[in-house]
Tab-separated table of C-alpha atoms in Angstrom:
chain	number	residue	atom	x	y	z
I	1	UNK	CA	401.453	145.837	-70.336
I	2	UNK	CA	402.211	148.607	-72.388
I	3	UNK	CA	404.827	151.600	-71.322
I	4	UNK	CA	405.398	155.038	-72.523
I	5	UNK	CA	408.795	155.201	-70.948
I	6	UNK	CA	408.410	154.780	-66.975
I	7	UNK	CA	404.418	154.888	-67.291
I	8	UNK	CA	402.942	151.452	-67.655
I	9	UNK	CA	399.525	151.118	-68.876
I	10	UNK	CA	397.308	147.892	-69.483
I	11	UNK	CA	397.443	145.947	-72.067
I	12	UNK	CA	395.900	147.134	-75.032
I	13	UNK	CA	394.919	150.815	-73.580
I	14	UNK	CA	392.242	153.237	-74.262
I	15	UNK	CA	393.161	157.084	-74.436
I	16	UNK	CA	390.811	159.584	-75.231
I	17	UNK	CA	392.028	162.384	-77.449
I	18	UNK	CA	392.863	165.753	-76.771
I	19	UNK	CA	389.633	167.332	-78.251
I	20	UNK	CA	389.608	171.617	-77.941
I	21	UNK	CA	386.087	172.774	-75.674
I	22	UNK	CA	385.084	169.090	-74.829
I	23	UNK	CA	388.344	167.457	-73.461
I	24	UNK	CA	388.297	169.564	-70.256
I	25	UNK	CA	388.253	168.346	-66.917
I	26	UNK	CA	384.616	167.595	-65.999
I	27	UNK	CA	384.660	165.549	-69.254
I	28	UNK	CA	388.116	163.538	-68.352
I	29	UNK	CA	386.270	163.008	-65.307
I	30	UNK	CA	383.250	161.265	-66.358
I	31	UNK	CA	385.689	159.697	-68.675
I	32	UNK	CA	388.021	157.931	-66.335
I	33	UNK	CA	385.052	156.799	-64.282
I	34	UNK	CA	384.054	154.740	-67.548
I	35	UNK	CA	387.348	153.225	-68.043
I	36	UNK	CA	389.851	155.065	-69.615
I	37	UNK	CA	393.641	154.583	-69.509
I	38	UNK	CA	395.137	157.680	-70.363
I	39	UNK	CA	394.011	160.896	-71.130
I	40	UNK	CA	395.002	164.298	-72.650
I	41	UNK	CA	393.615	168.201	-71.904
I	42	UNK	CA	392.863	170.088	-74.753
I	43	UNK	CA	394.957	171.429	-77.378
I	44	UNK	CA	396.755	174.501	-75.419
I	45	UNK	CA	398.686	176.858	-77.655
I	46	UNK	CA	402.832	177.745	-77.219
I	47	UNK	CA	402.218	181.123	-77.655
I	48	UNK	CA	399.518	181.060	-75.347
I	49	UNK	CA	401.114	179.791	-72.469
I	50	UNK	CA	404.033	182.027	-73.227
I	51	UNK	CA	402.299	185.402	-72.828
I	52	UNK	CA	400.025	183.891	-70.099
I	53	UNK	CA	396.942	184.091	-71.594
I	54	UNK	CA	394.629	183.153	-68.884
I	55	UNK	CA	392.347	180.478	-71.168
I	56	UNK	CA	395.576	178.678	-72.188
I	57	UNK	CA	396.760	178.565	-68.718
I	58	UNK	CA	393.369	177.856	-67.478
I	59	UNK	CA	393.645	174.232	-69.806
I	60	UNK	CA	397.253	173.322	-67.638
I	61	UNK	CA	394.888	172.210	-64.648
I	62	UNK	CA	395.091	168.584	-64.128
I	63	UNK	CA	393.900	166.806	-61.134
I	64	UNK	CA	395.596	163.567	-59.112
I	65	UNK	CA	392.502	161.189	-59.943
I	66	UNK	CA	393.364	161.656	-63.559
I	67	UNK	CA	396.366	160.340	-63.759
I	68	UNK	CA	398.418	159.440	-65.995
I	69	UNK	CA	397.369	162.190	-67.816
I	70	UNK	CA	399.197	164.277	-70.547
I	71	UNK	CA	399.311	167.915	-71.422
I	72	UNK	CA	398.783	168.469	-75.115
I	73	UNK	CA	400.693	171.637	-76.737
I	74	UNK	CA	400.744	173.227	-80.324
I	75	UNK	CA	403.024	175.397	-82.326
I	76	UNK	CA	405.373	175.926	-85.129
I	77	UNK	CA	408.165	177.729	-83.436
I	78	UNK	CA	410.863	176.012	-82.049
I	79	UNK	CA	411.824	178.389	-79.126
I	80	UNK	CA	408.082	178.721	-78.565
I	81	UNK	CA	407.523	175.121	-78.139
I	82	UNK	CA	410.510	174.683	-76.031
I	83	UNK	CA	409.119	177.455	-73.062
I	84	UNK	CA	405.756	176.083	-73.330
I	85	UNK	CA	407.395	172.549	-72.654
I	86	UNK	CA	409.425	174.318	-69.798
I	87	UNK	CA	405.703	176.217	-68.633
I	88	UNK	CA	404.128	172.565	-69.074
I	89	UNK	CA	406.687	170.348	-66.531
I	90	UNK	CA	406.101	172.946	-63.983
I	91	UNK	CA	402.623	171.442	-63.512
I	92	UNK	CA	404.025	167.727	-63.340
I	93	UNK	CA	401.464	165.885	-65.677
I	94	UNK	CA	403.136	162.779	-66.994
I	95	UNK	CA	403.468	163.327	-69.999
I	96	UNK	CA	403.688	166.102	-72.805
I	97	UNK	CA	401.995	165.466	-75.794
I	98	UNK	CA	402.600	167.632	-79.274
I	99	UNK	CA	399.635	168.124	-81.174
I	100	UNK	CA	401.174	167.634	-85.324
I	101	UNK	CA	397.216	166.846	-86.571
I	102	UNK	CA	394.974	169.872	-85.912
I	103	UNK	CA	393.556	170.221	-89.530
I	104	UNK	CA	391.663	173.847	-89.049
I	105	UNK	CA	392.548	176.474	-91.443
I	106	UNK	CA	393.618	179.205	-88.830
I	107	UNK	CA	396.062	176.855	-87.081
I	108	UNK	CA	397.250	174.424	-90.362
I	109	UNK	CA	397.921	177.146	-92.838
I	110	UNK	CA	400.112	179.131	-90.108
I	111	UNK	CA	402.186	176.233	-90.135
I	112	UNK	CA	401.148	174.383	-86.932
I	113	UNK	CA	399.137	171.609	-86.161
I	114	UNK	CA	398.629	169.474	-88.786
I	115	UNK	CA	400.526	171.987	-90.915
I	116	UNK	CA	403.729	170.775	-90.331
I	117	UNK	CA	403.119	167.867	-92.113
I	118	UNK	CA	404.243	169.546	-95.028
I	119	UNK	CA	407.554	169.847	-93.473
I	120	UNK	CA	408.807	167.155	-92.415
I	121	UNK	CA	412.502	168.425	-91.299
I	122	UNK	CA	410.535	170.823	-89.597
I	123	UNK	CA	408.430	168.974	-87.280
I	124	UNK	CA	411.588	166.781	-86.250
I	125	UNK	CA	413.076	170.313	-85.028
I	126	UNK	CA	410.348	171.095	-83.382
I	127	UNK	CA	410.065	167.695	-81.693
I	128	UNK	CA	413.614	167.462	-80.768
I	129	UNK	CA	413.730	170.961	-79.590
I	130	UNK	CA	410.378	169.909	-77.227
I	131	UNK	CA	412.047	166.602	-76.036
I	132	UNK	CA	415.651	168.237	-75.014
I	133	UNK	CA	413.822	170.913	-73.137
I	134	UNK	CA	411.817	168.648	-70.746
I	135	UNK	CA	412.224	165.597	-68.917
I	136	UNK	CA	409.135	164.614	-69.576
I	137	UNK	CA	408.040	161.725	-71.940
I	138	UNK	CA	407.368	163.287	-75.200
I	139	UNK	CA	404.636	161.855	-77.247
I	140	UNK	CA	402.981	162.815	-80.201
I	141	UNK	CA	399.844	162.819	-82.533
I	142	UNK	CA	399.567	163.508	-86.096
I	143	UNK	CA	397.792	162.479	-89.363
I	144	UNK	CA	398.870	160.012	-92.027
I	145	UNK	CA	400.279	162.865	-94.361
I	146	UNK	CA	399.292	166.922	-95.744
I	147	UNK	CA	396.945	164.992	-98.482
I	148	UNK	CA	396.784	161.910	-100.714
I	149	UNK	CA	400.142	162.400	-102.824
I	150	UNK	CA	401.810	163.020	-99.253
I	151	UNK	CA	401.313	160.058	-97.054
I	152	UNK	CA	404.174	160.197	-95.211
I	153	UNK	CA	403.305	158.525	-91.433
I	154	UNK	CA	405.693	156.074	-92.091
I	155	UNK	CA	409.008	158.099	-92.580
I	156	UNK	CA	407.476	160.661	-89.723
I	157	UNK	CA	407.349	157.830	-87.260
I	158	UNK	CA	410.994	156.569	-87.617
I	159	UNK	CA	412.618	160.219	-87.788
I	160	UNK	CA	410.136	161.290	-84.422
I	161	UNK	CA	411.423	158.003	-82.767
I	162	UNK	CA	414.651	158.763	-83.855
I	163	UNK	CA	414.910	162.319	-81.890
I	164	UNK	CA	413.007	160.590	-78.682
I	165	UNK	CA	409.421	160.313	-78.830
I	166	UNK	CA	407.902	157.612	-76.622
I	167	UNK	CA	404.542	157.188	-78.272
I	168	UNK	CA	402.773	157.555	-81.072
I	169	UNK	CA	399.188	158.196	-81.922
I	170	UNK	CA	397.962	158.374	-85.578
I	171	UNK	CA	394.738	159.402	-86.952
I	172	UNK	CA	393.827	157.632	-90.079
I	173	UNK	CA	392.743	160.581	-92.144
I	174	UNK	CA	394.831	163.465	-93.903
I	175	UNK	CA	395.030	166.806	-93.166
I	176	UNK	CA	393.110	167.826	-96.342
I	177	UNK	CA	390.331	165.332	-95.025
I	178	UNK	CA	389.191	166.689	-91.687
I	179	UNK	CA	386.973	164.672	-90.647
I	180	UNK	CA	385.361	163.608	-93.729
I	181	UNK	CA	384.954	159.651	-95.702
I	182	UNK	CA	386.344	156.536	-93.338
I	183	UNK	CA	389.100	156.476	-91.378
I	184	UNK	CA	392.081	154.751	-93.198
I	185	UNK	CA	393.776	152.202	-90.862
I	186	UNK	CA	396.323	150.414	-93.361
I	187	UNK	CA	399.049	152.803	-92.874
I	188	UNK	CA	398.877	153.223	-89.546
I	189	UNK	CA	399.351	149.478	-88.922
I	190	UNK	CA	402.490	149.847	-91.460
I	191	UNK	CA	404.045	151.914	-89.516
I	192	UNK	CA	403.092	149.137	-86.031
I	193	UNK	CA	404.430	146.532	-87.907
I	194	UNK	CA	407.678	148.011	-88.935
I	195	UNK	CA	410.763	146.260	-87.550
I	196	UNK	CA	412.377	149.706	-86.649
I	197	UNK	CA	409.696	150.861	-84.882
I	198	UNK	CA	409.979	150.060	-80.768
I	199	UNK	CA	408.053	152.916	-79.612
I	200	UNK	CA	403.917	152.494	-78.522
I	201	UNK	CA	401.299	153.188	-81.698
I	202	UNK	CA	397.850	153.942	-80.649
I	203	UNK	CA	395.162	154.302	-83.719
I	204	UNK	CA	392.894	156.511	-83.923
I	205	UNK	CA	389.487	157.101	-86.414
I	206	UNK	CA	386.167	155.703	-86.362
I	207	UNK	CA	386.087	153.628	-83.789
I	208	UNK	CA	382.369	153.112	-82.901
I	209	UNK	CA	381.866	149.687	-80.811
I	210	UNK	CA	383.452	147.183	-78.884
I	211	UNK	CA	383.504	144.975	-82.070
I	212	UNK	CA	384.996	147.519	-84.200
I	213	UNK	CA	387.929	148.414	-81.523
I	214	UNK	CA	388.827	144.672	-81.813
I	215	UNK	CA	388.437	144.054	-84.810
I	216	UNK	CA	391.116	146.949	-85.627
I	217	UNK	CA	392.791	145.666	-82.826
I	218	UNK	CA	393.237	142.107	-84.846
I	219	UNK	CA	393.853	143.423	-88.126
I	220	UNK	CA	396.211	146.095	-87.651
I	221	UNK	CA	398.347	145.162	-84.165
I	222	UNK	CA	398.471	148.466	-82.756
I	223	UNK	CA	399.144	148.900	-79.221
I	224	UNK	CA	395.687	150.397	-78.121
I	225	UNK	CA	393.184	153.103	-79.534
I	226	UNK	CA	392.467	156.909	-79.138
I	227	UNK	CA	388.769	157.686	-78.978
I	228	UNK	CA	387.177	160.913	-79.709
I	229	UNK	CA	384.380	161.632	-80.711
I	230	UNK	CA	382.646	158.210	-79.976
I	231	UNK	CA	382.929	159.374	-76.274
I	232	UNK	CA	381.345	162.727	-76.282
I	233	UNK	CA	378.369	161.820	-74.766
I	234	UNK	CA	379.198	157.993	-74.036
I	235	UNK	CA	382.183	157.464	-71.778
I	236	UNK	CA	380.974	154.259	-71.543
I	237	UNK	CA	382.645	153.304	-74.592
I	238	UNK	CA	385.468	152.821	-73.027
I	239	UNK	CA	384.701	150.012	-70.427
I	240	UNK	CA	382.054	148.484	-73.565
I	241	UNK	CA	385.684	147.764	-74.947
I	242	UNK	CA	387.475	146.449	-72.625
I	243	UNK	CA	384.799	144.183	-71.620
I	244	UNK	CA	384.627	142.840	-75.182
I	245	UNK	CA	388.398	142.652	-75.214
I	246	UNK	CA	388.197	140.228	-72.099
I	247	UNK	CA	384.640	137.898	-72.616
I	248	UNK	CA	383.853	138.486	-75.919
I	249	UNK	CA	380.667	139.645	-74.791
I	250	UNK	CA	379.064	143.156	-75.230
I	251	UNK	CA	377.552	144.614	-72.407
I	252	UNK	CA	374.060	146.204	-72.923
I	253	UNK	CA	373.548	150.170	-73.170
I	254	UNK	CA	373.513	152.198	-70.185
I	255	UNK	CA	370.481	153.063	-68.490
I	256	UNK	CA	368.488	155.591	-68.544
I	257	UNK	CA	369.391	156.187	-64.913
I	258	UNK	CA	373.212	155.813	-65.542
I	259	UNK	CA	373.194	158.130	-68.304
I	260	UNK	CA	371.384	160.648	-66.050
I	261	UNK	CA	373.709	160.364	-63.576
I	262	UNK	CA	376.865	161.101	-65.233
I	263	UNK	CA	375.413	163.841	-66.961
I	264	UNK	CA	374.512	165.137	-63.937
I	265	UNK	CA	378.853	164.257	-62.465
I	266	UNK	CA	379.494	166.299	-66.213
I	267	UNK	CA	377.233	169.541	-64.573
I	268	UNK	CA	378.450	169.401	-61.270
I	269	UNK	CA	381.860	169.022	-62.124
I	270	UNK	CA	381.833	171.640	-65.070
I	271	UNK	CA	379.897	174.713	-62.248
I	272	UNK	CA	382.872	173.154	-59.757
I	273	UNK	CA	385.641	174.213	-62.770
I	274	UNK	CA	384.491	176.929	-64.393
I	275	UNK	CA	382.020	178.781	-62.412
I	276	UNK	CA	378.383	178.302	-62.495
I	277	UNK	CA	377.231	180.934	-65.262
I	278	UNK	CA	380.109	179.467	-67.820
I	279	UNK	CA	379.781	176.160	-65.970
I	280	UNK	CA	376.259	175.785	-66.874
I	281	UNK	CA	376.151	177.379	-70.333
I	282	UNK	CA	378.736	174.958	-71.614
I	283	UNK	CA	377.356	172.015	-69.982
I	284	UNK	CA	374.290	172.975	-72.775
I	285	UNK	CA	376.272	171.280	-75.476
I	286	UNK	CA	376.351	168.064	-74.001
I	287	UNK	CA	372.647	167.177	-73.078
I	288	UNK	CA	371.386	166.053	-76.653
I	289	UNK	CA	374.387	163.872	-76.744
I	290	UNK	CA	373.972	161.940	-72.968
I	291	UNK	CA	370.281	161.743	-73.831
I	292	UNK	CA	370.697	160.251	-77.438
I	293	UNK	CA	367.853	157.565	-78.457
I	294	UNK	CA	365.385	159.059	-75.846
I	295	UNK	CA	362.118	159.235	-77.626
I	296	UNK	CA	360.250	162.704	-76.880
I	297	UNK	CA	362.819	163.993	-75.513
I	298	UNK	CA	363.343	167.505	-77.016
I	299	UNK	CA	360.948	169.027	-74.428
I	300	UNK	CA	362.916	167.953	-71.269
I	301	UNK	CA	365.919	169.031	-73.534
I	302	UNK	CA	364.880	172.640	-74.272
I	303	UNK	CA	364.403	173.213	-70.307
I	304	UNK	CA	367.782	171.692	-69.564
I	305	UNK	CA	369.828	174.452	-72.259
I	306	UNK	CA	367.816	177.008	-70.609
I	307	UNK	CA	367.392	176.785	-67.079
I	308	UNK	CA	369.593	179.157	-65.470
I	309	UNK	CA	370.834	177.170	-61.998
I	310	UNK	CA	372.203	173.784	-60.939
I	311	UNK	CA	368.997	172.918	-58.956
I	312	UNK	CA	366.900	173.683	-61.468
I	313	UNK	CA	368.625	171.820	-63.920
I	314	UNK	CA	369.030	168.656	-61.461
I	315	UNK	CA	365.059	168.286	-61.279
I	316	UNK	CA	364.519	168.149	-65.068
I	317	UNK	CA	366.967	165.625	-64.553
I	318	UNK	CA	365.159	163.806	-62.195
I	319	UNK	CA	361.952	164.251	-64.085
I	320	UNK	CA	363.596	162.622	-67.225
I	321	UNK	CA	364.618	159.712	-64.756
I	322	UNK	CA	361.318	159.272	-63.671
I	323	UNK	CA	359.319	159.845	-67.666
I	324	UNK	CA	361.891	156.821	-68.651
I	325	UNK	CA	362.035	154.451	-66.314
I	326	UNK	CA	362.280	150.906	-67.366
I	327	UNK	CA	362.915	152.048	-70.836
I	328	UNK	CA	365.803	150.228	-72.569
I	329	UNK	CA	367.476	152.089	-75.286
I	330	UNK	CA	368.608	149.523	-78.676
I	331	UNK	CA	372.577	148.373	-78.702
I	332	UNK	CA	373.700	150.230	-81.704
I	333	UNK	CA	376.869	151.353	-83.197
I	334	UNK	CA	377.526	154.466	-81.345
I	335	UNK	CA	376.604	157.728	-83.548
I	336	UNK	CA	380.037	159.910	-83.439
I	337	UNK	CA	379.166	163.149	-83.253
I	338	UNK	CA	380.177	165.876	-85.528
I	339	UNK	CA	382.817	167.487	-84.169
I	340	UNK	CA	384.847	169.931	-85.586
I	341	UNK	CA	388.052	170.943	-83.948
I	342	UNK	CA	388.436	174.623	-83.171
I	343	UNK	CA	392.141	175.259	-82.403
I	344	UNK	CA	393.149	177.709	-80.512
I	345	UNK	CA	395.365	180.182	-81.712
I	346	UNK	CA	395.423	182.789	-78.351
């Protein structure tokens, strides 16, 4: 079992990672249905939430079935990050999570994000000024360092520990990287393998199949993964792991049928949440994704981004049930979509 103070998770847990216009709550739905352990909302800027700016507020709703689920906030002030903690506890998630790894320009180079990597007295402030302002558990996730001649994970995880983090979650790229070349996992099992560390470290880069997650698992010792982009339009990554993890067996790609069916939970849930003209219109985003390795596919696609209403929608759905049945999509590596994070800055 793993704990982030008083919240125990299994061993070896899954998280998916705070990512800004996907991680919302249809998505952390469809998401804990598939197996994972803990999750995070988007990225939800300080100021934001200090001059109530309705979006930012909008990302504070969290809902019982999530649970444990953590609120994930951003900024480079310390009195601003201490009311947005104080904002945050009034909506009793379980944990508050500080976002030190947003690489976009607009957020980095205003000294947030993954910014503060550049400062490293700095982010301690603002840590310790987030953790004696709430009695929540205070966890955070960051990048291995600003750039190449500034990897400095290692001295950021002892100092972070040192003013009370819980948890730790590392991606294995720098700032200056973005998302760009592989992942680098060495440092980030330095840091799980140092003596003075006690606290949880979850990895986080790259991981693209059951085989991978253990693998990484083996080699580096961290306490359990974040997953991103991997699960944007394949939740079940997360029980295709844990299965692994337990038989050693891989269990074969969803169905055409089960991938229509959380799509469908994803639609429903996002016209429930947001209304059914926003509800629908950012639902678009996602069909490509659930409907991956289809062949032929791009005509049931182009109805499905512009069909106006849920019922409508719901029988292209059923259509593309019907065109595929019996049709088993190949077991490969899962594709990770491009994502780019788009911070806010409201």
């Amino acid at each position: 079992m793993v704990k982030i103070d008083n919240i125990s998770l299994p061993d070896f847990p899954l998280l998916l990672a705070p990512m800004e216009d996907v991680s919302d709550p249809p998505f952390r739905a469809v998401c804990k249905d598939n197996g994972a352990d803990l999750m995070y909302t988007e990225f939800i800027s300080s100021e934001g939430l200090i001059r109530d700016a309705i979006k930012s507020r909008k990302k504070l709703d969290i809902f019982e079935y999530e649970r444990p689920v953590g609120i994930q906030i951003f900024g480079g002030d310390e009195e601003s990050l201490s009311l947005a903690a104080k904002i945050v506890e009034v909506t009793n998630p379980d944990l508050l999570d500080i976002n030190f790894g947003c690489p976009v320009k607009k957020v980095a180079l205003r000294g947030a994000g993954a910014g503060v990597l550049k400062d490293i007295d700095l982010m301690v402030r603002l840590t310790s000024a987030v953790v004696k302002s709430t009695s929540l558990p205070v966890t955070v996730k960051t990048r291995l360092g600003w750039d190449s001649n500034s990897l400095n994970i290692e001295e950021v995880a002892e100092r972070l520990q040192d003013v009370g983090i819980k948890a730790l979650a590392i991606h294995g790229r720098t700032r200056t990287q973005m998302y760009k070349g592989e992942a680098d996992w060495t440092l980030i099992g330095k840091v799980k393998n140092n003596p003075r560390i006690k606290i949880p470290i979850f990895g986080n880069g790259d991981i693209d199949s059951p085989e991978k997650a253990v693998e990484y698992k083996n080699r580096y010792g961290v306490d359990g993964i974040m997953i991103g982009r991997a699960a944007i339009g394949y939740p079940w990554i997360f029980n295709e792991i844990k299965h692994f993890v337990k038989t050693g067996e891989t269990l074969p790609s969803p169905t055409v049928e089960e991938r229509v069916n959380v799509a469908r939970k994803h639609l429903h849930k996002s016209v429930e949440w947001k209304g059914p003209i926003v509800g629908i219109n950012e639902m678009r985003r996602h069909y490509a994704n659930y409907l991956k390795g289809l062949p032929n596919i791009k005509e049931f696609r182009g109805r499905l981004v512009t069909l106006p209403t849920v019922e409508e929608i719901d029988a292209v759905l059923d259509e593309v049930v019907k065109a595929y049945s019996g049709f088993s999509i190949e077991k490969t590596p899962i594709e990770l979509v491009n994502y780019h994070e788009n911070c806010p800055v409201n």
